[in-house]
Short mmCIF file of C-alpha atoms and ligand atoms in Angstrom, two decimals:
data_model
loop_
_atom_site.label_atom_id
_atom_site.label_comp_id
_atom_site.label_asym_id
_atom_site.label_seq_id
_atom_site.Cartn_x
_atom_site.Cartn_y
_atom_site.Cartn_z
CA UNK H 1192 -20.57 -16.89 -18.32
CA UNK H 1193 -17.21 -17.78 -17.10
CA UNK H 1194 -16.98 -19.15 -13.36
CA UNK H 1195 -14.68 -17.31 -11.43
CA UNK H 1196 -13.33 -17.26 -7.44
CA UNK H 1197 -12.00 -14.10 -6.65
CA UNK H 1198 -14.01 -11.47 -8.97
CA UNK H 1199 -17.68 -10.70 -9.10
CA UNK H 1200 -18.81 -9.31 -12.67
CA UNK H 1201 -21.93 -8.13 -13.50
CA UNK H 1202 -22.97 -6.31 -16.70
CA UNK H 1203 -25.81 -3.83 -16.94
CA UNK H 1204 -26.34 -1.82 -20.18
CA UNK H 1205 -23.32 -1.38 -21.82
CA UNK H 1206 -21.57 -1.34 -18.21
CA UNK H 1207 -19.46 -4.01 -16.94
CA UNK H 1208 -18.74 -3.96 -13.23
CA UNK H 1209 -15.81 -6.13 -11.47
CA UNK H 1210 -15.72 -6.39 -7.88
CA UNK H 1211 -12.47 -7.72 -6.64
CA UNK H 1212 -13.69 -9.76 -3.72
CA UNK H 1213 -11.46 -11.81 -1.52
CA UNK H 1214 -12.63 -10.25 1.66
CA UNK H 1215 -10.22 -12.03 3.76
CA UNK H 1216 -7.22 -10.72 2.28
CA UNK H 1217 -8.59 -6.94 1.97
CA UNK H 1218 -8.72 -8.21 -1.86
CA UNK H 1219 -4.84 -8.94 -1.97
CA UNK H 1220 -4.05 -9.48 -5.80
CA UNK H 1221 -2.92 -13.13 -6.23
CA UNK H 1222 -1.69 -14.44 -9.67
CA UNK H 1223 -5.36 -16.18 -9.39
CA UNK H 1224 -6.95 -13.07 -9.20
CA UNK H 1225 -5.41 -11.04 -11.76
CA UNK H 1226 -5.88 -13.83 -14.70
CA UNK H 1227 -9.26 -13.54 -14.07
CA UNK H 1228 -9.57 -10.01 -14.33
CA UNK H 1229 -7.53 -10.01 -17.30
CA UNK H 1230 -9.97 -12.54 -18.28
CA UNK H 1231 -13.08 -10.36 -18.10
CA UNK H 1232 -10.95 -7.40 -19.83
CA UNK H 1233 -10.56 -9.68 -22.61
CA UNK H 1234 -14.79 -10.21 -22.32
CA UNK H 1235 -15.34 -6.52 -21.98
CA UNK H 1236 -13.21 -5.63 -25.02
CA UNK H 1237 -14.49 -8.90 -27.26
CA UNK H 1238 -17.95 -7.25 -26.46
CA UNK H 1239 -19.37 -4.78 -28.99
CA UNK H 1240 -22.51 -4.11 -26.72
CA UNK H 1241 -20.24 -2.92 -23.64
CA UNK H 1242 -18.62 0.38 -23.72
CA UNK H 1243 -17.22 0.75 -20.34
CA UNK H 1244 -15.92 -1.47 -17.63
CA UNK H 1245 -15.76 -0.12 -13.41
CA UNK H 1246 -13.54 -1.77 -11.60
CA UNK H 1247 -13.99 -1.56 -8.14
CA UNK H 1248 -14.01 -3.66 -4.26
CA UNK H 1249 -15.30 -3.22 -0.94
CA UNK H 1250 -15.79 -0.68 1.34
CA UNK H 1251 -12.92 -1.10 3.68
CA UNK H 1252 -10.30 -2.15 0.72
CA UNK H 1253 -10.35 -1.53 -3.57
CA UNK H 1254 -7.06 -3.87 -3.04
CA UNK H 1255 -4.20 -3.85 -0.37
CA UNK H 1256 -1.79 -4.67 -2.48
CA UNK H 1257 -0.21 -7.45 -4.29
CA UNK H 1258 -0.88 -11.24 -2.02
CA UNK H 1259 2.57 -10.72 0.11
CA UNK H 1260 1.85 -14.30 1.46
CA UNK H 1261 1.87 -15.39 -2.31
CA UNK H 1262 5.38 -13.35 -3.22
CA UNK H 1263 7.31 -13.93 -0.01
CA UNK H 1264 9.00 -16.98 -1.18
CA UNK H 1265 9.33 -15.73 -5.14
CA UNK H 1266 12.98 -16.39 -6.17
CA UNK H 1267 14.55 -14.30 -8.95
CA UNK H 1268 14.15 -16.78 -11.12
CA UNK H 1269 10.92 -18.05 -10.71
CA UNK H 1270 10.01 -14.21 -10.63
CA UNK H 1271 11.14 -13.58 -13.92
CA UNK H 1272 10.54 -16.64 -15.70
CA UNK H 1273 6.94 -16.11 -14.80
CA UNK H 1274 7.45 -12.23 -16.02
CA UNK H 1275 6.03 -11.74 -12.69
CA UNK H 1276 3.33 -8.73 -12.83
CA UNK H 1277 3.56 -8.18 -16.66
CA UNK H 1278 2.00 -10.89 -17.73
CA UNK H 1279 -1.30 -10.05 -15.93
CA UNK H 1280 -1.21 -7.21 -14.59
CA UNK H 1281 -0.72 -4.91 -17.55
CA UNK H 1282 -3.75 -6.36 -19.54
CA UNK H 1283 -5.84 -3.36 -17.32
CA UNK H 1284 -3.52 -0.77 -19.02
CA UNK H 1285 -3.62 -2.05 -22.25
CA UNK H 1286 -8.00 -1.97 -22.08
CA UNK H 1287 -8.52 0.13 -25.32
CA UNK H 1288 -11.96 1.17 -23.73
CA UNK H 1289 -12.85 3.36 -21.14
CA UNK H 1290 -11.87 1.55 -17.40
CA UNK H 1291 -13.01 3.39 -14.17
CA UNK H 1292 -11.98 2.68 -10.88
CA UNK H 1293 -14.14 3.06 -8.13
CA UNK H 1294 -12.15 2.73 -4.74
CA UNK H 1295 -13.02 2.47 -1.03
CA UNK H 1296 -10.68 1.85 1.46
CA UNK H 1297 -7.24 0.97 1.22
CA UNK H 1298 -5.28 1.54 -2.22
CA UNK H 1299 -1.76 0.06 -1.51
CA UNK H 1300 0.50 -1.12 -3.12
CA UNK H 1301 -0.10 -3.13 -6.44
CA UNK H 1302 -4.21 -1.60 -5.37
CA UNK H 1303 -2.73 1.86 -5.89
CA UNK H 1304 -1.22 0.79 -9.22
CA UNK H 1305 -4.28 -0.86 -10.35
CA UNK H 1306 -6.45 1.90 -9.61
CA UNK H 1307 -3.63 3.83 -11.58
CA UNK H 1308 -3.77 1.99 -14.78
CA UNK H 1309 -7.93 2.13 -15.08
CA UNK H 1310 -8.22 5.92 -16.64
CA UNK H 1311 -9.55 7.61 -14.32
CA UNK H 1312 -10.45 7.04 -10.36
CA UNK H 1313 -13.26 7.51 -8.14
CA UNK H 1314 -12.87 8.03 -4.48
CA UNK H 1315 -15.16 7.58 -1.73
CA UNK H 1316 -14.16 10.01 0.84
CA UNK H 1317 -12.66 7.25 3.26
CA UNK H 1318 -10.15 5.71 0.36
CA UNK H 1319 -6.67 5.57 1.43
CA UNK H 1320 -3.32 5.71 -1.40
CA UNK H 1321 -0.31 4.71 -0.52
CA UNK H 1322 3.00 2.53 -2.05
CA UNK H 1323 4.67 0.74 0.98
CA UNK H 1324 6.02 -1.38 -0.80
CA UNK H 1325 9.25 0.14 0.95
CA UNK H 1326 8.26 -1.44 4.00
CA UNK H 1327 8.56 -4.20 3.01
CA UNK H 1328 12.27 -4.81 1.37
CA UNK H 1329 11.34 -3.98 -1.82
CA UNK H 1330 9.65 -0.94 -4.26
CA UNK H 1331 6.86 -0.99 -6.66
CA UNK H 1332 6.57 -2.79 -9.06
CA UNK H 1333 3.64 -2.70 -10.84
CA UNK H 1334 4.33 1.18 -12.35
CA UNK H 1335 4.15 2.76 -9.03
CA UNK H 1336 7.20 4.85 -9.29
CA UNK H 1337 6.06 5.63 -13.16
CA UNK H 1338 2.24 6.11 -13.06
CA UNK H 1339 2.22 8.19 -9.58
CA UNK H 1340 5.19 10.33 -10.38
CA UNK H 1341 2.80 11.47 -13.71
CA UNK H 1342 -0.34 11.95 -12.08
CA UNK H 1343 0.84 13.80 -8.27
CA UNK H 1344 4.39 15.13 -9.32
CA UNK H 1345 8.12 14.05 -8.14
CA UNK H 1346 7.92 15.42 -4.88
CA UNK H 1347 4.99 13.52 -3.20
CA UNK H 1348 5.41 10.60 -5.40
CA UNK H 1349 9.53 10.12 -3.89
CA UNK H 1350 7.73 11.00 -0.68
CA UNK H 1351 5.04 8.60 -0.56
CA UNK H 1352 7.15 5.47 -2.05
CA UNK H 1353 10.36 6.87 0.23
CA UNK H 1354 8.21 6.55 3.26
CA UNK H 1355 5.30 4.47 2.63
CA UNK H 1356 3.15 7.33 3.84
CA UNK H 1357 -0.56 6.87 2.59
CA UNK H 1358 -2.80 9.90 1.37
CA UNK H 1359 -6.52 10.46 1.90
CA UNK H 1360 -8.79 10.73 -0.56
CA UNK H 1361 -9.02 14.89 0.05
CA UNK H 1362 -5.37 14.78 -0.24
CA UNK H 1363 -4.89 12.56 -3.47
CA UNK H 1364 -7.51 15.00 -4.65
CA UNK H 1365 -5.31 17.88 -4.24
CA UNK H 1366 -2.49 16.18 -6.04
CA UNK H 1367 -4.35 15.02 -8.80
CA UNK H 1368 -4.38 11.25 -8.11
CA UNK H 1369 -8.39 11.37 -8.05
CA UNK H 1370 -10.87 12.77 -10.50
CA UNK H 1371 -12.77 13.33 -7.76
CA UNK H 1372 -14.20 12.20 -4.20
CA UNK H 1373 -17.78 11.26 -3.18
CA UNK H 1374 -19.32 10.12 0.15
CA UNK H 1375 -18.47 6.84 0.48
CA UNK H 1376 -22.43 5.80 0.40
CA UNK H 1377 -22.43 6.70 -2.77
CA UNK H 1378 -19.41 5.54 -4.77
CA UNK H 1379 -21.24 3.17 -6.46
CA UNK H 1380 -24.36 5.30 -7.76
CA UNK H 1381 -22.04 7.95 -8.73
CA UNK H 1382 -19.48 5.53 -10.58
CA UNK H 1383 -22.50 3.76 -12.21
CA UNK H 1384 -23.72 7.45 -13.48
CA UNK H 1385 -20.03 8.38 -14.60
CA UNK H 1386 -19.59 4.70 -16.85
CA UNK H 1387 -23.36 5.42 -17.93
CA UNK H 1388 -22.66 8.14 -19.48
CA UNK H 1389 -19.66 6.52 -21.07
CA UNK H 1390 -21.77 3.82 -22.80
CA UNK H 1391 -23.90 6.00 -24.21
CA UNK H 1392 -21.20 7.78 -26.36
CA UNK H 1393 -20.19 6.46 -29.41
CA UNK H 1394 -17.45 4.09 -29.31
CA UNK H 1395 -14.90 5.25 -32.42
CA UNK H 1396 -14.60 8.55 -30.18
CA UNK H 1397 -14.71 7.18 -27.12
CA UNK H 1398 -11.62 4.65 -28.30
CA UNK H 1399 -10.02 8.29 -29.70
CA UNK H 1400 -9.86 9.83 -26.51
CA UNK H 1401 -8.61 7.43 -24.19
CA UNK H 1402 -5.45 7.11 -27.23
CA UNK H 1403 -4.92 10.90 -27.26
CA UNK H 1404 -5.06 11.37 -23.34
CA UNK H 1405 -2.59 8.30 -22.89
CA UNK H 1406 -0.55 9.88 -25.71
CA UNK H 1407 0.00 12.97 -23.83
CA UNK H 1408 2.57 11.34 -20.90
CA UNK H 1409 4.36 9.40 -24.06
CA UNK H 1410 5.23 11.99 -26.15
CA UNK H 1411 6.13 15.85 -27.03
CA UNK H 1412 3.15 18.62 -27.51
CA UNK H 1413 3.99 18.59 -31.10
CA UNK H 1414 3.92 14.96 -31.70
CA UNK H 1415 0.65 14.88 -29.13
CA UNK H 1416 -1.11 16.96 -31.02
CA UNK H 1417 -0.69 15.82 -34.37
CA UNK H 1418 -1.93 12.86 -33.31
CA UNK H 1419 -4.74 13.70 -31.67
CA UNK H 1420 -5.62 15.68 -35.32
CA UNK H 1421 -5.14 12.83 -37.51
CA UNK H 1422 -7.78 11.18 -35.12
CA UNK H 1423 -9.91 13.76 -34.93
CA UNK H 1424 -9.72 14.19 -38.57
CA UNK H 1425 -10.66 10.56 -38.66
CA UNK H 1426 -13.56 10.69 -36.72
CA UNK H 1427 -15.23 12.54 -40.02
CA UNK H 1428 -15.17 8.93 -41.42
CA UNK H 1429 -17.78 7.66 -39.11
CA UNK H 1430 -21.11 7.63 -39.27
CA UNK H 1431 -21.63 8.23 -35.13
CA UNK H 1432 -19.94 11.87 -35.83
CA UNK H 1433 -22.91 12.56 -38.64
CA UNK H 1434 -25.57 11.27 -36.08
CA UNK H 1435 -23.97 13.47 -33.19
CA UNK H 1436 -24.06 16.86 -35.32
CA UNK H 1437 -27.50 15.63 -37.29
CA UNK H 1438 -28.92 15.29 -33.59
CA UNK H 1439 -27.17 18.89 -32.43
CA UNK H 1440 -28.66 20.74 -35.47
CA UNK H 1441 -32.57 18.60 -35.14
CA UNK H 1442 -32.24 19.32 -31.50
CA UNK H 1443 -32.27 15.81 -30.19
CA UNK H 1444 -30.58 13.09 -28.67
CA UNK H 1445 -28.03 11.19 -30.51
CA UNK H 1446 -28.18 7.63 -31.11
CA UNK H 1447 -25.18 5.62 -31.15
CA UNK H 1448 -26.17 2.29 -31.98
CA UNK H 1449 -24.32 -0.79 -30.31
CA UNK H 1450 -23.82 -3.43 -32.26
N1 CAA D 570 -1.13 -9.55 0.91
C1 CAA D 570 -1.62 -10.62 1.57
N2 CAA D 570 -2.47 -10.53 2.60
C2 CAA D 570 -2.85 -9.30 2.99
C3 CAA D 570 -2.38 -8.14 2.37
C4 CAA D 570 -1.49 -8.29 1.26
N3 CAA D 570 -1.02 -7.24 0.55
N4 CAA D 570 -2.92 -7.07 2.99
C5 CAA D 570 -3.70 -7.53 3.97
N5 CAA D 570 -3.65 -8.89 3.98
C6 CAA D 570 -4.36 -9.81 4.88
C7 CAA D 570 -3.70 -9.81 6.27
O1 CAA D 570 -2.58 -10.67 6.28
C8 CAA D 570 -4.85 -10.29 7.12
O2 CAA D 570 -4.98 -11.70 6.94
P1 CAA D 570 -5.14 -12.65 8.25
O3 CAA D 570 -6.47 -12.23 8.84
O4 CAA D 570 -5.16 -14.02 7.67
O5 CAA D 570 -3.99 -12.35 9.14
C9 CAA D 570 -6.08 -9.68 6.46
O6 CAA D 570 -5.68 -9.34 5.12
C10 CAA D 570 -6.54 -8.39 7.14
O7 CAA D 570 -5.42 -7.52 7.22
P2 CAA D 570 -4.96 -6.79 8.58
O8 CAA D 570 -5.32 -7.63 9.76
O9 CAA D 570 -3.53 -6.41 8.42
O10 CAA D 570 -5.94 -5.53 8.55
P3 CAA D 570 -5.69 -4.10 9.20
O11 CAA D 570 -6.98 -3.37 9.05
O12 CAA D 570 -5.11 -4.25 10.57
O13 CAA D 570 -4.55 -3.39 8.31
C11 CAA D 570 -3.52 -2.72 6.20
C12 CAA D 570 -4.85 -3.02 6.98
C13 CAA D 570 -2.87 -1.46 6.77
C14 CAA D 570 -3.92 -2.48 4.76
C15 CAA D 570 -2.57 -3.93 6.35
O14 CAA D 570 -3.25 -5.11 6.03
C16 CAA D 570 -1.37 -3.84 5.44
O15 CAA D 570 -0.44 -3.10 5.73
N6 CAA D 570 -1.36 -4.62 4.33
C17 CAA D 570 -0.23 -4.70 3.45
C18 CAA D 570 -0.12 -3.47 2.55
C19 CAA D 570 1.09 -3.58 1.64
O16 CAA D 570 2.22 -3.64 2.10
N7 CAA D 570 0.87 -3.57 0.31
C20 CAA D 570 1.92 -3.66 -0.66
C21 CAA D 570 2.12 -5.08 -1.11
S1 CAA D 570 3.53 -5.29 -2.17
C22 CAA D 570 3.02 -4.86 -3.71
O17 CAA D 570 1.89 -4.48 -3.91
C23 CAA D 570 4.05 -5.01 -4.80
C24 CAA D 570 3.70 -4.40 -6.12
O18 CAA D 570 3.89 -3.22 -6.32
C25 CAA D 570 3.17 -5.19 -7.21
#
């Protein structure tokens, strides 16, 4: 098991759970931080047994941001030599299984994009959204403009990184930022339930989803849904869509084995 500083991970079932924890920072992404998380999404996709991955981090803060303290003195250069954000950050985005994030607290900034780029998020009724980046000099710049504009609309998304206003969790609800929002005592039983169900799917249509959904903000109706039938026809290939009908018709519970 790889050693690492800033993350927790622990794997139950075919559930992998990453805890961003640098407590003193309200879990500030550092450059430190994000190779190791791109780390254990390389682990969690290398493994056949798991099937989906939560990412989540404390109660008063999923992530405040990207580490300002670390960026202040960035030059140009050095900011784009390193390709800055990119070559970390996007690993999350590019997870070809299922990603969940589970947030508490403060979502700002490069937290908010984060939680963005898992597939779906969980909020516990105290979580906080915001990009204030603007506050700061600068914009997003970790798909903030991109990712929120998709999931709340123009308007509150040029509001919210105009301003640097933050949203609660009933209000990122309302505009669609959220799949939905539980009492913060139980974010972590009901995001454990969610990726639970997850695993137990079977993982060719599990992979087919997440490609089809993703496909919908990248290309026309048409073109979205003839992809999403050449997959589906696909799926006829595997043996997980005989054992999911064969257990409909017997009246019993699929098994998807995991290899
Ligand atoms: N980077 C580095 N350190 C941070 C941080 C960040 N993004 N956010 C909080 N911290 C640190 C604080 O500096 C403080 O450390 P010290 O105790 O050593 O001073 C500690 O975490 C606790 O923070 P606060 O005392 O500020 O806690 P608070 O409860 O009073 O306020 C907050 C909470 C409103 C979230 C406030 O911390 C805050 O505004 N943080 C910055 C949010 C922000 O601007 N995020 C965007 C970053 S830029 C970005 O993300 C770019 C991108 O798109 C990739």
């Amino acid at each position: 098991m790889t050693e690492y500083r800033n993350i927790l991970v622990k794997t139950e079932g075919g559930v992998v759970t990453v805890t961003l924890n640098r407590p003193n920072a309200l879990n500030a992404l550092n450059s430190e931080l994000m190779d190791e998380l791109s780390d254990a999404v390389d682990g969690y996709e290398a493994d056949t047994s798991l099937r989906c991955m939560i990412i989540t981090g404390s109660e008063k803060a999923f992530a405040a941001g990207a580490d300002i303290k670390e960026m202040a003195g960035k030059s140009f250069s050095e900011a784009y030599r390193e390709d800055f954000v990119t070559r970390n950050w996007e690993r999350v985005s590019r997870a070809r299984k299922p990603v969940i994030a589970a947030v508490a607290g403060f979502a700002l900034g490069g937290g908010c994009e984060l939680a963005m780029m898992c597939d779906f998020i969980i909020a516990a009724d105290n979580a906080k959204f915001g990009q204030p980046e603007i506050n700061l000099g600068i914009g997003p710049g970790a798909g903030g403009t991109q990712r929120l504009t998709r999931a709340v609309g123009k308007a509150k998304a040029m509001e919210m990184c105009l301003t640097g206003r933050m949203i609660d969790a009933a209000e990122a609800e309302r505009a669609g930022l959220v799949a939905r929002v539980v009492p913060l005592a139980q974010l972590g039983q009901e995001a454990k339930v969610s990726a639970e169900r997850i695993a137990s799917q079977a993982l060719p249509a599990l992979l087919m989803v997440k490609e089809c959904v993703n496909a919908a903000s990248e290309t026309t109706l048409s073109q979205g849904i003839r992809f999403e039938r050449r997959l589906f026809h696909a799926l006829f290939a595997t043996v997980e869509q005989k054992e999911g009908m064969a257990a409909f018709i017997e009246k019993r519970k699929p098994v998807f084995d995991r290899e």
